[in-house]
Short mmCIF file of C-alpha atoms in Angstrom, two decimals:
data_model
loop_
_atom_site.label_atom_id
_atom_site.label_comp_id
_atom_site.label_asym_id
_atom_site.label_seq_id
_atom_site.Cartn_x
_atom_site.Cartn_y
_atom_site.Cartn_z
CA MET A 1 0.00 0.00 0.00
CA ALA A 2 1.36 3.42 -0.94
CA SER A 3 2.24 5.71 1.93
CA SER A 4 -0.23 8.52 2.64
CA ASN A 5 2.81 10.78 3.15
CA THR A 6 3.91 10.54 -0.48
CA LYS A 7 4.55 14.04 -1.77
CA PRO A 8 3.10 15.23 -5.07
CA LYS A 9 5.60 15.77 -7.88
CA VAL A 10 6.39 19.22 -9.27
CA LEU A 11 8.21 19.47 -12.59
CA LEU A 12 10.75 22.16 -13.49
CA LEU A 13 10.94 23.03 -17.20
CA GLY A 14 13.94 25.26 -17.90
CA LYS A 15 16.50 26.62 -15.45
CA ILE A 16 15.97 28.76 -12.38
CA ILE A 17 18.13 31.89 -12.63
CA HIS A 18 17.48 33.83 -9.43
CA ALA A 19 14.87 32.21 -7.17
CA HIS A 20 16.83 29.08 -6.24
CA LYS A 21 15.89 29.22 -2.54
CA THR A 22 12.22 29.74 -3.35
CA TRP A 23 12.22 26.77 -5.71
CA GLN A 24 14.04 24.54 -3.24
CA SER A 25 11.60 25.54 -0.49
CA LEU A 26 8.90 23.70 -2.42
CA SER A 27 10.68 20.47 -1.50
CA ASP A 28 9.00 20.74 1.91
CA ILE A 29 5.66 19.94 0.30
CA ALA A 30 6.56 18.33 -3.04
CA GLU A 31 9.05 16.10 -4.79
CA LEU A 32 10.97 18.30 -7.27
CA VAL A 33 11.74 16.63 -10.59
CA GLU A 34 13.38 17.67 -13.86
CA PRO A 35 13.26 16.03 -17.29
CA THR A 36 16.39 14.46 -18.74
CA ALA A 37 15.32 15.39 -22.29
CA THR A 38 17.32 17.94 -24.27
CA ASN A 39 14.81 18.48 -27.11
CA ARG A 40 11.09 18.22 -27.89
CA ALA A 41 11.17 14.70 -29.34
CA GLU A 42 13.00 13.36 -26.30
CA PHE A 43 10.64 15.18 -23.92
CA ILE A 44 7.51 13.80 -25.57
CA GLN A 45 9.02 10.32 -25.49
CA GLU A 46 9.89 10.78 -21.83
CA CYS A 47 6.22 11.60 -21.16
CA LYS A 48 5.02 8.63 -23.19
CA ASP A 49 7.37 6.31 -21.32
CA GLY A 50 5.73 7.33 -18.03
CA LYS A 51 8.89 8.84 -16.55
CA LEU A 52 6.99 11.95 -15.48
CA ASP A 53 3.85 10.22 -14.27
CA GLY A 54 2.54 11.61 -11.01
CA VAL A 55 3.55 15.18 -11.80
CA VAL A 56 0.75 17.45 -10.54
CA ALA A 57 2.21 20.85 -11.40
CA ALA A 58 4.88 22.18 -13.74
CA TYR A 59 6.77 25.46 -13.64
CA ARG A 60 8.16 26.66 -16.98
CA THR A 61 10.60 29.39 -17.92
CA PHE A 62 10.83 31.08 -21.33
CA ASP A 63 13.96 29.17 -22.29
CA SER A 64 12.27 25.83 -21.61
CA VAL A 65 10.92 26.12 -25.16
CA SER A 66 14.32 24.79 -26.30
CA ILE A 67 13.47 21.51 -24.54
CA THR A 68 9.72 21.16 -25.00
CA GLY A 69 8.98 23.39 -27.98
CA LEU A 70 5.69 25.28 -27.86
CA VAL A 71 3.10 24.02 -25.41
CA ASP A 72 0.67 23.16 -28.20
CA GLU A 73 -2.02 20.52 -28.58
CA GLU A 74 0.47 17.74 -29.33
CA LEU A 75 2.52 18.48 -26.24
CA VAL A 76 -0.48 19.02 -23.98
CA ASN A 77 -1.89 15.61 -24.92
CA ALA A 78 1.49 13.98 -24.26
CA LEU A 79 1.84 15.45 -20.77
CA PRO A 80 1.08 13.17 -17.80
CA SER A 81 -2.64 12.80 -17.11
CA SER A 82 -1.86 13.71 -13.49
CA LEU A 83 -0.81 17.24 -14.48
CA LYS A 84 -3.30 19.86 -13.26
CA TYR A 85 -1.33 23.13 -13.20
CA LEU A 86 1.16 24.83 -15.50
CA ALA A 87 2.81 27.94 -14.06
CA HIS A 88 4.42 30.25 -16.62
CA CYS A 89 7.02 32.75 -15.35
CA GLY A 90 6.26 35.59 -17.80
CA ALA A 91 3.57 38.16 -18.41
CA GLY A 92 2.96 37.02 -21.97
CA TYR A 93 2.05 33.40 -22.62
CA ASP A 94 2.31 33.18 -26.41
CA GLN A 95 4.35 29.98 -26.03
CA VAL A 96 1.36 28.27 -24.39
CA ASP A 97 -1.82 27.27 -26.22
CA VAL A 98 -4.29 27.94 -23.41
CA HIS A 99 -7.18 26.65 -25.51
CA ALA A 100 -5.47 23.26 -25.86
CA CYS A 101 -4.87 23.24 -22.11
CA SER A 102 -8.54 23.99 -21.44
CA ALA A 103 -9.72 21.36 -23.93
CA ARG A 104 -7.82 18.54 -22.25
CA SER A 105 -9.73 16.28 -19.88
CA PRO A 106 -9.11 17.04 -17.11
CA PRO A 107 -8.03 20.56 -18.13
CA VAL A 108 -4.61 21.99 -17.35
CA ARG A 109 -4.91 25.29 -15.51
CA VAL A 110 -2.38 27.88 -16.70
CA SER A 111 -1.10 30.79 -14.63
CA ASN A 112 1.14 33.71 -15.58
CA VAL A 113 2.39 36.91 -13.90
CA PRO A 114 0.84 39.76 -15.92
CA THR A 115 1.98 42.59 -13.63
CA ALA A 116 5.51 41.42 -12.81
CA VAL A 117 7.31 43.59 -15.36
CA ASP A 118 4.90 46.53 -15.65
CA ASP A 119 7.31 48.97 -14.07
CA ALA A 120 10.41 47.69 -15.88
CA THR A 121 8.63 47.78 -19.24
CA ALA A 122 7.46 51.33 -18.58
CA ASP A 123 11.09 52.28 -17.83
CA VAL A 124 12.17 51.05 -21.25
CA ASN A 125 9.12 52.71 -22.78
CA MET A 126 10.12 56.08 -21.32
CA PHE A 127 13.73 55.59 -22.42
CA LEU A 128 12.55 55.10 -26.01
CA ILE A 129 10.26 58.14 -25.86
CA ILE A 130 13.01 60.42 -24.55
CA GLY A 131 15.48 58.94 -27.04
CA ALA A 132 13.11 59.67 -29.92
CA LEU A 133 12.32 63.21 -28.76
CA ARG A 134 15.93 64.12 -28.04
CA ASN A 135 17.25 62.36 -31.15
CA PHE A 136 19.70 60.37 -29.02
CA ASN A 137 20.15 57.48 -31.44
CA THR A 138 21.66 59.62 -34.19
CA GLY A 139 24.15 61.07 -31.74
CA MET A 140 25.10 57.72 -30.26
CA LEU A 141 25.69 56.18 -33.68
CA ALA A 142 27.90 59.13 -34.65
CA LEU A 143 29.90 58.83 -31.43
CA ARG A 144 30.50 55.11 -32.02
CA GLU A 145 31.87 55.97 -35.45
CA GLY A 146 34.21 58.58 -33.94
CA LYS A 147 32.27 61.47 -35.50
CA TRP A 148 32.24 63.68 -32.45
CA ARG A 149 30.39 66.55 -34.12
CA GLY A 150 28.00 64.35 -36.06
CA GLN A 151 29.08 64.79 -39.69
CA PRO A 152 26.48 66.00 -40.54
CA LEU A 153 25.19 67.66 -37.41
CA PRO A 154 22.08 65.91 -36.08
CA VAL A 155 18.84 67.86 -36.09
CA LEU A 156 17.82 69.48 -32.83
CA GLY A 157 15.80 67.35 -30.45
CA HIS A 158 12.56 68.18 -28.68
CA ASP A 159 11.91 68.93 -25.02
CA PRO A 160 9.35 66.51 -23.45
CA GLU A 161 8.12 69.36 -21.22
CA GLY A 162 4.60 70.29 -22.24
CA LYS A 163 4.24 67.56 -24.86
CA VAL A 164 1.09 65.44 -24.97
CA LEU A 165 1.62 61.70 -24.61
CA GLY A 166 -1.22 59.59 -25.96
CA ILE A 167 -1.35 56.11 -24.46
CA LEU A 168 -3.27 53.47 -26.40
CA GLY A 169 -3.94 50.72 -23.88
CA MET A 170 -4.04 51.99 -20.30
CA GLY A 171 -3.28 48.75 -18.50
CA GLY A 172 -0.58 48.17 -15.92
CA ILE A 173 2.25 49.24 -18.22
CA GLY A 174 0.36 52.27 -19.52
CA ARG A 175 -0.45 53.48 -16.00
CA ASN A 176 3.18 53.08 -14.93
CA LEU A 177 4.28 54.96 -18.05
CA LYS A 178 1.89 57.81 -17.23
CA LYS A 179 3.63 58.44 -13.90
CA LYS A 180 7.07 58.47 -15.50
CA ALA A 181 5.99 60.74 -18.37
CA GLU A 182 4.51 63.25 -15.94
CA ALA A 183 7.88 63.43 -14.16
CA PHE A 184 9.26 64.79 -17.45
CA GLY A 185 6.49 67.36 -17.66
CA MET A 186 4.34 65.59 -20.23
CA ARG A 187 0.54 65.66 -20.19
CA VAL A 188 -1.14 62.27 -20.65
CA ILE A 189 -4.31 61.36 -22.51
CA TYR A 190 -5.40 57.81 -23.22
CA HIS A 191 -7.75 55.58 -25.15
CA ASN A 192 -8.83 52.19 -23.87
CA ARG A 193 -11.52 49.62 -24.61
CA ARG A 194 -13.14 50.85 -21.41
CA GLN A 195 -12.77 54.15 -19.62
CA LEU A 196 -10.95 53.71 -16.33
CA THR A 197 -12.17 54.85 -12.95
CA GLU A 198 -10.86 58.22 -11.86
CA GLU A 199 -8.61 56.49 -9.34
CA LEU A 200 -6.97 54.25 -11.93
CA ALA A 201 -6.74 57.00 -14.56
CA GLY A 202 -4.92 59.20 -12.07
CA GLY A 203 -5.90 62.41 -13.83
CA ALA A 204 -5.24 61.26 -17.41
CA ASP A 205 -8.00 62.34 -19.80
CA TYR A 206 -9.97 59.65 -21.63
CA VAL A 207 -10.40 60.44 -25.35
CA THR A 208 -11.64 58.65 -28.45
CA PHE A 209 -9.14 56.92 -30.73
CA ASP A 210 -9.45 59.69 -33.34
CA GLU A 211 -8.91 62.34 -30.66
CA LEU A 212 -5.83 60.46 -29.45
CA LEU A 213 -4.32 60.64 -32.95
CA ALA A 214 -5.23 64.31 -33.36
CA LYS A 215 -4.06 65.62 -29.98
CA SER A 216 -0.94 63.58 -29.20
CA ASP A 217 2.65 64.69 -29.82
CA VAL A 218 3.82 61.18 -28.95
CA ILE A 219 1.74 57.99 -29.09
CA SER A 220 2.65 54.88 -27.12
CA LEU A 221 1.09 51.52 -27.95
CA ASN A 222 0.75 49.51 -24.75
CA LEU A 223 -1.40 46.57 -25.79
CA PRO A 224 -0.98 43.00 -27.04
CA LEU A 225 -0.18 42.48 -30.70
CA ASN A 226 -2.82 39.94 -31.69
CA VAL A 227 -5.83 39.49 -33.95
CA SER A 228 -7.86 41.78 -31.70
CA PHE A 229 -5.57 44.73 -32.43
CA SER A 230 -7.23 46.49 -35.33
CA ALA A 231 -6.27 50.09 -34.64
#
């Protein structure tokens, strides 16, 4: 008779870069396992051979795609029938076919971390906006070529102070970007599928899509690139 104290198995797909202690702490409640496969064919065969049977949850990193390939219908159907949860470490989950996961019986529940990089992405967003306004790229390229005065001189840049930033897609990244843009003296307007509450909008004016195009000095697209994006 199997022991009632047998721990459930948790599968690691990819390598842990930073959170080693957090991952190892799961060993208190689960048996941590890793595949021996180095490519998709080997991984699917490993599943078919029953070597991962008993796995209840799997945690995957972006680079695990080099081992498993995309988590598509073929892979989902090859995964152990015991698997109930697939935790994805990124905000985007384009590597995972969530419809295939839902269609499996029993379904595989997929989680992601949509807000984890909101602030970091907005940082990069603001860097690109300032770089475009100030014409930094032209100057940096000239410097790398040893052309200290430009040859020819770059055109003058623009001050962000007083400019209107139009944000298309006022989600977590857009709202973080708004705060950073205001620190540079920009005024923010936005268009969204739904108008935000006053608290979430934080003083940004809601406008139509046509008004966003007409009134903005700079437009930032902060929305998924998928079939739903028709603007």
